């Protein structure tokens, strides 16, 4: 057997799942796990919820302790960055100057938080992607009541807003879309979320950030280019052009950028919106990707998807590991077929005591219907379609058994009418 290692770049949930799967599926050779943070792999969803709230401490986020990792026999490189990849030679370059000649590489570098011009120079302006980010923001919020402006009303911004309000802070949530999470869940569900946030005292604004005001080196306000126009359903109005939102703390939750810059411009790789892979999670021979960074050809949906959800990270890490080993063993006695990665995407979001769950890719739908929409009872069921077929379903406030049954409706995209009939049957059954 070759003595060259398999390298997993990214000590993330996807990277850890890949490393463990490589051992489980039979790789006995050297195995290197590279992570740019100095921390052991940890779980990210609690960063904007339990960790930020203070109900969990960092140790609880660890996916594995050092003792649990020891049996894997990892060459663990924490606090180390990969700075280049020679695709043809499968050689990694590290920021230490070392070059690793690899049998195979799995890329699980995730994403980086977007920021805005001028933000880095100001005290009180935060992003929320890493554990250190979350601890810094938690420390800021622990210093007494804050005027917190959250720029970005997607999932992360909404979850952080809910936590900050529960902690007693004055929260303003600003987004391009008139209702929260509109790009992911559609207008009807977004309006329900808007009502939930308003009921808990969050001020909602629609606008584009033009910059920041400061008092010395500390942020003092967020400036909106369009005056903070009102969103739907009674969102607080702005008024004149150039509205200022007073703030002593700002969270930028404006999305993320796939961490592919270190790969350079090798023509063998397509790094447009993540690392493009085939249905087997392969970006090139011997080079695979998993998690938030991977944009792969979903064999069921027939289009490339890049999914920034926790469940997908683990599942794709395992799939990439299995398929890489199948490729490496293709000419040997242990040869096995690669398998397309065809999950039913799943995500959840907790905001106050409302739990939202969704199966399938909700974003990019060209048709959305809400067979159940009870705003007073905080119950919703939404069906999402694309090109005449139902591709996703979202629910909140329904019995767990009923929500689980909805997964089967979109496991394989069905004609819209058939899916709608199944939804009606499932909801009628209670």
GROMACS .gro file of C-alpha atoms in nm:
model
  430
    1UNK     CA    1   0.000   0.000   0.000
    2UNK     CA    2   0.120   0.352  -0.073
    3UNK     CA    3   0.283   0.541   0.211
    4UNK     CA    4   0.148   0.871   0.084
    5UNK     CA    5  -0.117   1.018   0.315
    6UNK     CA    6  -0.473   1.109   0.246
    7UNK     CA    7  -0.510   1.471   0.354
    8UNK     CA    8  -0.835   1.624   0.476
    9UNK     CA    9  -0.819   2.002   0.456
   10UNK     CA   10  -1.058   2.153   0.708
   11UNK     CA   11  -1.095   2.040   1.070
   12UNK     CA   12  -1.469   2.096   1.042
   13UNK     CA   13  -1.775   1.876   1.088
   14UNK     CA   14  -1.737   1.766   0.726
   15UNK     CA   15  -1.362   1.715   0.762
   16UNK     CA   16  -1.396   1.514   1.082
   17UNK     CA   17  -1.671   1.299   0.929
   18UNK     CA   18  -1.445   1.234   0.630
   19UNK     CA   19  -1.146   1.139   0.847
   20UNK     CA   20  -1.349   0.901   1.061
   21UNK     CA   21  -1.512   0.746   0.755
   22UNK     CA   22  -1.175   0.690   0.589
   23UNK     CA   23  -1.067   0.478   0.884
   24UNK     CA   24  -1.403   0.304   0.909
   25UNK     CA   25  -1.401   0.217   0.539
   26UNK     CA   26  -1.055   0.065   0.559
   27UNK     CA   27  -0.784   0.328   0.505
   28UNK     CA   28  -0.487   0.219   0.718
   29UNK     CA   29  -0.229   0.451   0.566
   30UNK     CA   30  -0.120   0.793   0.693
   31UNK     CA   31  -0.408   1.035   0.747
   32UNK     CA   32  -0.354   1.409   0.789
   33UNK     CA   33  -0.623   1.648   0.916
   34UNK     CA   34  -0.543   2.015   0.860
   35UNK     CA   35  -0.731   2.298   1.033
   36UNK     CA   36  -0.660   2.670   1.031
   37UNK     CA   37  -0.801   2.721   1.381
   38UNK     CA   38  -0.608   2.610   1.688
   39UNK     CA   39  -0.915   2.428   1.816
   40UNK     CA   40  -1.030   2.069   1.785
   41UNK     CA   41  -1.329   2.024   1.550
   42UNK     CA   42  -1.645   2.174   1.698
   43UNK     CA   43  -2.010   2.214   1.611
   44UNK     CA   44  -2.112   2.544   1.452
   45UNK     CA   45  -2.495   2.565   1.474
   46UNK     CA   46  -2.489   2.634   1.852
   47UNK     CA   47  -2.264   2.938   1.797
   48UNK     CA   48  -2.562   3.161   1.715
   49UNK     CA   49  -2.788   2.999   1.973
   50UNK     CA   50  -2.675   2.819   2.291
   51UNK     CA   51  -2.315   2.947   2.293
   52UNK     CA   52  -2.415   3.306   2.222
   53UNK     CA   53  -2.690   3.284   2.483
   54UNK     CA   54  -2.447   3.160   2.746
   55UNK     CA   55  -2.633   2.837   2.821
   56UNK     CA   56  -2.346   2.633   2.670
   57UNK     CA   57  -1.974   2.668   2.718
   58UNK     CA   58  -1.717   2.599   2.443
   59UNK     CA   59  -1.631   2.250   2.569
   60UNK     CA   60  -1.983   2.133   2.492
   61UNK     CA   61  -1.939   2.218   2.123
   62UNK     CA   62  -1.646   1.980   2.074
   63UNK     CA   63  -1.732   1.708   1.825
   64UNK     CA   64  -1.456   1.485   1.966
   65UNK     CA   65  -1.211   1.518   2.251
   66UNK     CA   66  -0.839   1.462   2.200
   67UNK     CA   67  -0.876   1.120   2.361
   68UNK     CA   68  -1.157   1.028   2.121
   69UNK     CA   69  -0.944   1.131   1.822
   70UNK     CA   70  -0.637   0.935   1.930
   71UNK     CA   71  -0.757   0.596   1.794
   72UNK     CA   72  -0.777   0.748   1.445
   73UNK     CA   73  -0.400   0.784   1.436
   74UNK     CA   74  -0.426   1.131   1.281
   75UNK     CA   75  -0.143   1.356   1.184
   76UNK     CA   76  -0.337   1.649   1.329
   77UNK     CA   77  -0.223   1.989   1.202
   78UNK     CA   78  -0.420   2.253   1.391
   79UNK     CA   79  -0.342   2.620   1.342
   80UNK     CA   80  -0.215   2.535   0.993
   81UNK     CA   81  -0.342   2.665   0.659
   82UNK     CA   82  -0.327   2.500   0.322
   83UNK     CA   83  -0.206   2.765   0.079
   84UNK     CA   84  -0.197   2.577  -0.249
   85UNK     CA   85  -0.281   2.254  -0.430
   86UNK     CA   86  -0.112   2.102  -0.731
   87UNK     CA   87  -0.410   1.908  -0.864
   88UNK     CA   88  -0.223   1.687  -1.108
   89UNK     CA   89   0.041   1.585  -0.853
   90UNK     CA   90  -0.202   1.586  -0.556
   91UNK     CA   91   0.047   1.794  -0.361
   92UNK     CA   92  -0.061   2.035  -0.088
   93UNK     CA   93   0.142   2.338   0.016
   94UNK     CA   94   0.103   2.453   0.377
   95UNK     CA   95   0.168   2.791   0.533
   96UNK     CA   96   0.462   2.632   0.713
   97UNK     CA   97   0.628   2.592   0.374
   98UNK     CA   98   0.586   2.215   0.384
   99UNK     CA   99   0.463   2.024   0.079
  100UNK     CA  100   0.254   1.711   0.127
  101UNK     CA  101   0.255   1.457  -0.155
  102UNK     CA  102  -0.085   1.292  -0.113
  103UNK     CA  103  -0.261   0.980  -0.231
  104UNK     CA  104  -0.584   1.178  -0.220
  105UNK     CA  105  -0.725   1.503  -0.084
  106UNK     CA  106  -1.065   1.586   0.065
  107UNK     CA  107  -1.138   1.959   0.082
  108UNK     CA  108  -1.369   2.064   0.366
  109UNK     CA  109  -1.262   2.424   0.420
  110UNK     CA  110  -1.614   2.559   0.457
  111UNK     CA  111  -1.689   2.927   0.415
  112UNK     CA  112  -1.572   3.264   0.548
  113UNK     CA  113  -1.800   3.537   0.678
  114UNK     CA  114  -1.851   3.836   0.453
  115UNK     CA  115  -1.780   4.179   0.592
  116UNK     CA  116  -1.821   4.543   0.486
  117UNK     CA  117  -1.568   4.818   0.411
  118UNK     CA  118  -1.450   4.991   0.726
  119UNK     CA  119  -1.581   4.727   0.962
  120UNK     CA  120  -1.244   4.582   1.060
  121UNK     CA  121  -1.121   4.916   1.188
  122UNK     CA  122  -1.405   4.963   1.437
  123UNK     CA  123  -1.455   4.824   1.785
  124UNK     CA  124  -1.800   4.674   1.830
  125UNK     CA  125  -1.846   4.538   1.477
  126UNK     CA  126  -1.855   4.158   1.467
  127UNK     CA  127  -1.904   3.864   1.236
  128UNK     CA  128  -2.020   3.523   1.356
  129UNK     CA  129  -1.858   3.227   1.189
  130UNK     CA  130  -1.602   3.081   1.430
  131UNK     CA  131  -1.605   2.996   1.799
  132UNK     CA  132  -1.375   3.290   1.866
  133UNK     CA  133  -1.623   3.517   1.683
  134UNK     CA  134  -1.908   3.390   1.898
  135UNK     CA  135  -1.715   3.430   2.221
  136UNK     CA  136  -1.618   3.785   2.129
  137UNK     CA  137  -1.979   3.878   2.055
  138UNK     CA  138  -2.101   3.701   2.368
  139UNK     CA  139  -1.852   3.896   2.575
  140UNK     CA  140  -1.971   4.217   2.417
  141UNK     CA  141  -2.335   4.138   2.491
  142UNK     CA  142  -2.252   4.039   2.848
  143UNK     CA  143  -2.138   4.393   2.926
  144UNK     CA  144  -2.489   4.529   2.989
  145UNK     CA  145  -2.780   4.634   2.768
  146UNK     CA  146  -2.668   4.701   2.413
  147UNK     CA  147  -2.809   4.871   2.106
  148UNK     CA  148  -2.744   4.590   1.864
  149UNK     CA  149  -2.790   4.633   1.489
  150UNK     CA  150  -2.780   4.309   1.293
  151UNK     CA  151  -2.709   4.357   0.924
  152UNK     CA  152  -2.857   4.064   0.736
  153UNK     CA  153  -3.196   3.904   0.798
  154UNK     CA  154  -3.113   3.550   0.686
  155UNK     CA  155  -3.098   3.249   0.915
  156UNK     CA  156  -2.792   3.361   1.111
  157UNK     CA  157  -2.917   3.715   1.162
  158UNK     CA  158  -3.259   3.596   1.275
  159UNK     CA  159  -3.119   3.344   1.521
  160UNK     CA  160  -2.881   3.598   1.671
  161UNK     CA  161  -3.163   3.853   1.696
  162UNK     CA  162  -3.377   3.606   1.890
  163UNK     CA  163  -3.095   3.533   2.135
  164UNK     CA  164  -3.010   3.900   2.183
  165UNK     CA  165  -3.370   3.989   2.259
  166UNK     CA  166  -3.393   3.707   2.511
  167UNK     CA  167  -3.086   3.859   2.676
  168UNK     CA  168  -3.260   4.196   2.696
  169UNK     CA  169  -3.080   4.393   2.425
  170UNK     CA  170  -3.234   4.654   2.194
  171UNK     CA  171  -3.221   4.482   1.853
  172UNK     CA  172  -3.268   4.618   1.503
  173UNK     CA  173  -3.260   4.368   1.217
  174UNK     CA  174  -3.175   4.509   0.874
  175UNK     CA  175  -3.204   4.319   0.546
  176UNK     CA  176  -3.234   4.364   0.172
  177UNK     CA  177  -3.555   4.159   0.168
  178UNK     CA  178  -3.873   4.302   0.321
  179UNK     CA  179  -3.926   3.993   0.539
  180UNK     CA  180  -3.675   3.774   0.724
  181UNK     CA  181  -3.525   3.471   0.548
  182UNK     CA  182  -3.725   3.545   0.233
  183UNK     CA  183  -3.463   3.403  -0.002
  184UNK     CA  184  -3.466   3.071   0.182
  185UNK     CA  185  -3.831   3.030   0.282
  186UNK     CA  186  -4.044   3.261   0.069
  187UNK     CA  187  -4.271   3.552   0.152
  188UNK     CA  188  -4.550   3.379   0.348
  189UNK     CA  189  -4.318   3.204   0.592
  190UNK     CA  190  -4.103   3.518   0.607
  191UNK     CA  191  -4.404   3.723   0.713
  192UNK     CA  192  -4.477   3.477   0.993
  193UNK     CA  193  -4.117   3.513   1.111
  194UNK     CA  194  -4.143   3.891   1.089
  195UNK     CA  195  -4.447   3.883   1.318
  196UNK     CA  196  -4.261   3.657   1.560
  197UNK     CA  197  -3.965   3.892   1.583
  198UNK     CA  198  -4.183   4.200   1.617
  199UNK     CA  199  -4.380   4.031   1.893
  200UNK     CA  200  -4.053   3.989   2.083
  201UNK     CA  201  -3.954   4.352   2.036
  202UNK     CA  202  -3.718   4.338   1.739
  203UNK     CA  203  -3.726   4.641   1.507
  204UNK     CA  204  -3.720   4.532   1.142
  205UNK     CA  205  -3.580   4.748   0.864
  206UNK     CA  206  -3.531   4.704   0.493
  207UNK     CA  207  -3.232   4.882   0.347
  208UNK     CA  208  -2.876   4.883   0.222
  209UNK     CA  209  -2.591   4.971   0.454
  210UNK     CA  210  -2.394   5.272   0.334
  211UNK     CA  211  -2.135   5.273   0.610
  212UNK     CA  212  -2.074   5.326   0.980
  213UNK     CA  213  -2.045   5.625   1.210
  214UNK     CA  214  -1.795   5.608   1.490
  215UNK     CA  215  -1.698   5.769   1.817
  216UNK     CA  216  -1.323   5.745   1.804
  217UNK     CA  217  -1.252   5.386   1.702
  218UNK     CA  218  -1.586   5.252   1.830
  219UNK     CA  219  -1.895   5.210   1.614
  220UNK     CA  220  -2.180   5.447   1.703
  221UNK     CA  221  -2.430   5.400   1.420
  222UNK     CA  222  -2.510   5.214   1.101
  223UNK     CA  223  -2.596   5.432   0.802
  224UNK     CA  224  -2.857   5.317   0.550
  225UNK     CA  225  -2.824   5.440   0.193
  226UNK     CA  226  -3.196   5.427   0.122
  227UNK     CA  227  -3.329   5.556   0.449
  228UNK     CA  228  -3.441   5.222   0.585
  229UNK     CA  229  -3.763   5.171   0.396
  230UNK     CA  230  -4.034   4.980   0.580
  231UNK     CA  231  -4.085   4.612   0.520
  232UNK     CA  232  -4.424   4.446   0.502
  233UNK     CA  233  -4.658   4.404   0.792
  234UNK     CA  234  -4.581   4.701   1.013
  235UNK     CA  235  -4.203   4.697   1.011
  236UNK     CA  236  -4.069   5.015   1.166
  237UNK     CA  237  -4.027   5.299   0.916
  238UNK     CA  238  -3.706   5.485   0.849
  239UNK     CA  239  -3.794   5.818   0.703
  240UNK     CA  240  -3.540   6.038   0.534
  241UNK     CA  241  -3.258   5.928   0.309
  242UNK     CA  242  -2.943   5.844   0.499
  243UNK     CA  243  -3.113   5.714   0.813
  244UNK     CA  244  -2.878   5.643   1.101
  245UNK     CA  245  -2.942   5.345   1.328
  246UNK     CA  246  -2.769   5.415   1.661
  247UNK     CA  247  -2.560   5.117   1.767
  248UNK     CA  248  -2.281   5.036   2.006
  249UNK     CA  249  -2.265   4.679   1.872
  250UNK     CA  250  -2.311   4.558   1.515
  251UNK     CA  251  -2.331   4.202   1.386
  252UNK     CA  252  -2.264   4.152   1.016
  253UNK     CA  253  -2.466   3.848   0.909
  254UNK     CA  254  -2.453   3.917   0.536
  255UNK     CA  255  -2.368   3.572   0.413
  256UNK     CA  256  -2.049   3.389   0.344
  257UNK     CA  257  -1.789   3.318   0.077
  258UNK     CA  258  -1.670   2.963   0.002
  259UNK     CA  259  -1.312   2.921   0.124
  260UNK     CA  260  -1.156   2.838  -0.213
  261UNK     CA  261  -0.914   3.127  -0.260
  262UNK     CA  262  -0.619   2.915  -0.150
  263UNK     CA  263  -0.678   2.685  -0.449
  264UNK     CA  264  -0.565   2.955  -0.692
  265UNK     CA  265  -0.675   2.953  -1.053
  266UNK     CA  266  -0.584   2.600  -1.157
  267UNK     CA  267  -0.790   2.532  -1.472
  268UNK     CA  268  -0.852   2.178  -1.347
  269UNK     CA  269  -1.081   2.319  -1.079
  270UNK     CA  270  -1.401   2.523  -1.106
  271UNK     CA  271  -1.423   2.748  -0.799
  272UNK     CA  272  -1.730   2.945  -0.902
  273UNK     CA  273  -1.951   2.961  -0.592
  274UNK     CA  274  -1.761   2.686  -0.415
  275UNK     CA  275  -1.562   2.392  -0.547
  276UNK     CA  276  -1.754   2.232  -0.833
  277UNK     CA  277  -1.779   1.853  -0.805
  278UNK     CA  278  -1.950   1.573  -0.990
  279UNK     CA  279  -2.225   1.357  -0.842
  280UNK     CA  280  -1.960   1.159  -0.650
  281UNK     CA  281  -1.818   1.472  -0.479
  282UNK     CA  282  -1.506   1.458  -0.699
  283UNK     CA  283  -1.359   1.787  -0.820
  284UNK     CA  284  -1.072   1.615  -1.007
  285UNK     CA  285  -0.908   1.271  -0.997
  286UNK     CA  286  -0.819   1.203  -0.635
  287UNK     CA  287  -0.956   1.541  -0.521
  288UNK     CA  288  -1.292   1.544  -0.340
  289UNK     CA  289  -1.489   1.804  -0.146
  290UNK     CA  290  -1.750   1.803   0.129
  291UNK     CA  291  -1.958   2.043   0.332
  292UNK     CA  292  -2.024   2.412   0.282
  293UNK     CA  293  -1.745   2.454   0.027
  294UNK     CA  294  -1.869   2.180  -0.211
  295UNK     CA  295  -2.099   2.257  -0.504
  296UNK     CA  296  -2.184   1.920  -0.644
  297UNK     CA  297  -2.414   1.781  -0.909
  298UNK     CA  298  -2.714   1.646  -0.721
  299UNK     CA  299  -2.825   1.340  -0.917
  300UNK     CA  300  -3.190   1.369  -0.813
  301UNK     CA  301  -3.238   1.742  -0.861
  302UNK     CA  302  -3.026   1.747  -1.177
  303UNK     CA  303  -2.841   2.067  -1.094
  304UNK     CA  304  -2.544   2.173  -0.884
  305UNK     CA  305  -2.621   2.248  -0.520
  306UNK     CA  306  -2.409   2.401  -0.246
  307UNK     CA  307  -2.570   2.349   0.092
  308UNK     CA  308  -2.456   2.524   0.410
  309UNK     CA  309  -2.637   2.297   0.655
  310UNK     CA  310  -2.499   2.086   0.936
  311UNK     CA  311  -2.650   1.751   0.838
  312UNK     CA  312  -2.519   1.782   0.484
  313UNK     CA  313  -2.165   1.841   0.612
  314UNK     CA  314  -2.152   1.509   0.796
  315UNK     CA  315  -2.325   1.309   0.525
  316UNK     CA  316  -2.112   1.454   0.247
  317UNK     CA  317  -1.791   1.404   0.441
  318UNK     CA  318  -1.868   1.034   0.467
  319UNK     CA  319  -1.970   1.012   0.100
  320UNK     CA  320  -1.653   1.184  -0.018
  321UNK     CA  321  -1.438   0.950   0.193
  322UNK     CA  322  -1.607   0.639   0.060
  323UNK     CA  323  -1.586   0.750  -0.302
  324UNK     CA  324  -1.221   0.855  -0.273
  325UNK     CA  325  -1.130   0.512  -0.136
  326UNK     CA  326  -1.331   0.346  -0.412
  327UNK     CA  327  -1.133   0.544  -0.668
  328UNK     CA  328  -0.799   0.461  -0.509
  329UNK     CA  329  -0.887   0.090  -0.500
  330UNK     CA  330  -1.038   0.081  -0.849
  331UNK     CA  331  -0.767  -0.147  -0.990
  332UNK     CA  332  -0.711  -0.357  -0.681
  333UNK     CA  333  -0.865  -0.656  -0.512
  334UNK     CA  334  -1.077  -0.431  -0.293
  335UNK     CA  335  -1.231  -0.244  -0.586
  336UNK     CA  336  -1.582  -0.112  -0.530
  337UNK     CA  337  -1.812   0.120  -0.715
  338UNK     CA  338  -1.846   0.484  -0.624
  339UNK     CA  339  -2.193   0.597  -0.523
  340UNK     CA  340  -2.359   0.924  -0.619
  341UNK     CA  341  -2.428   1.153  -0.326
  342UNK     CA  342  -2.804   1.211  -0.333
  343UNK     CA  343  -2.927   1.327   0.010
  344UNK     CA  344  -3.256   1.488   0.097
  345UNK     CA  345  -3.121   1.822   0.225
  346UNK     CA  346  -3.238   1.905   0.576
  347UNK     CA  347  -3.207   2.218   0.784
  348UNK     CA  348  -3.355   2.357   1.100
  349UNK     CA  349  -3.362   2.693   1.275
  350UNK     CA  350  -3.459   2.774   1.633
  351UNK     CA  351  -3.591   3.124   1.696
  352UNK     CA  352  -3.745   3.190   2.038
  353UNK     CA  353  -3.951   2.875   2.097
  354UNK     CA  354  -4.034   2.834   1.729
  355UNK     CA  355  -3.855   2.546   1.556
  356UNK     CA  356  -3.847   2.550   1.178
  357UNK     CA  357  -3.758   2.233   0.987
  358UNK     CA  358  -3.722   2.186   0.613
  359UNK     CA  359  -3.649   1.898   0.376
  360UNK     CA  360  -3.521   1.962   0.027
  361UNK     CA  361  -3.370   2.274  -0.136
  362UNK     CA  362  -3.614   2.554  -0.053
  363UNK     CA  363  -3.403   2.828  -0.215
  364UNK     CA  364  -3.458   2.890  -0.584
  365UNK     CA  365  -3.818   2.773  -0.587
  366UNK     CA  366  -4.041   2.917  -0.858
  367UNK     CA  367  -4.361   2.815  -0.678
  368UNK     CA  368  -4.451   2.821  -0.309
  369UNK     CA  369  -4.783   2.730  -0.146
  370UNK     CA  370  -4.877   2.715   0.220
  371UNK     CA  371  -5.139   2.441   0.278
  372UNK     CA  372  -5.116   2.524   0.650
  373UNK     CA  373  -5.070   2.884   0.759
  374UNK     CA  374  -5.196   2.967   1.106
  375UNK     CA  375  -5.014   3.278   1.218
  376UNK     CA  376  -5.202   3.307   1.545
  377UNK     CA  377  -5.117   2.947   1.630
  378UNK     CA  378  -4.766   2.983   1.488
  379UNK     CA  379  -4.817   2.684   1.262
  380UNK     CA  380  -4.705   2.666   0.902
  381UNK     CA  381  -4.647   2.411   0.629
  382UNK     CA  382  -4.505   2.527   0.298
  383UNK     CA  383  -4.446   2.333  -0.024
  384UNK     CA  384  -4.177   2.452  -0.269
  385UNK     CA  385  -4.167   2.374  -0.640
  386UNK     CA  386  -3.931   2.408  -0.930
  387UNK     CA  387  -4.013   2.352  -1.297
  388UNK     CA  388  -4.343   2.181  -1.221
  389UNK     CA  389  -4.218   1.948  -0.947
  390UNK     CA  390  -4.228   1.968  -0.569
  391UNK     CA  391  -3.873   1.980  -0.436
  392UNK     CA  392  -3.896   2.089  -0.072
  393UNK     CA  393  -4.124   2.120   0.226
  394UNK     CA  394  -4.099   2.333   0.541
  395UNK     CA  395  -4.293   2.309   0.865
  396UNK     CA  396  -4.313   2.471   1.205
  397UNK     CA  397  -4.552   2.413   1.493
  398UNK     CA  398  -4.672   2.074   1.364
  399UNK     CA  399  -4.646   1.741   1.550
  400UNK     CA  400  -4.301   1.580   1.507
  401UNK     CA  401  -4.450   1.263   1.355
  402UNK     CA  402  -4.626   1.469   1.092
  403UNK     CA  403  -4.311   1.666   1.008
  404UNK     CA  404  -4.106   1.348   0.965
  405UNK     CA  405  -4.370   1.206   0.729
  406UNK     CA  406  -4.329   1.507   0.501
  407UNK     CA  407  -3.975   1.402   0.408
  408UNK     CA  408  -4.106   1.122   0.188
  409UNK     CA  409  -4.308   1.371  -0.015
  410UNK     CA  410  -3.995   1.541  -0.151
  411UNK     CA  411  -3.736   1.260  -0.132
  412UNK     CA  412  -3.785   1.232  -0.508
  413UNK     CA  413  -3.927   1.542  -0.679
  414UNK     CA  414  -4.291   1.467  -0.766
  415UNK     CA  415  -4.528   1.641  -1.003
  416UNK     CA  416  -4.679   1.932  -0.815
  417UNK     CA  417  -5.036   1.800  -0.807
  418UNK     CA  418  -4.929   1.459  -0.675
  419UNK     CA  419  -4.712   1.614  -0.404
  420UNK     CA  420  -4.988   1.850  -0.301
  421UNK     CA  421  -5.230   1.557  -0.270
  422UNK     CA  422  -4.983   1.373  -0.047
  423UNK     CA  423  -4.936   1.682   0.167
  424UNK     CA  424  -5.311   1.719   0.212
  425UNK     CA  425  -5.337   1.352   0.310
  426UNK     CA  426  -5.051   1.379   0.559
  427UNK     CA  427  -5.190   1.690   0.726
  428UNK     CA  428  -5.542   1.548   0.739
  429UNK     CA  429  -5.406   1.240   0.916
  430UNK     CA  430  -5.268   1.464   1.190
   0.00000   0.00000   0.00000
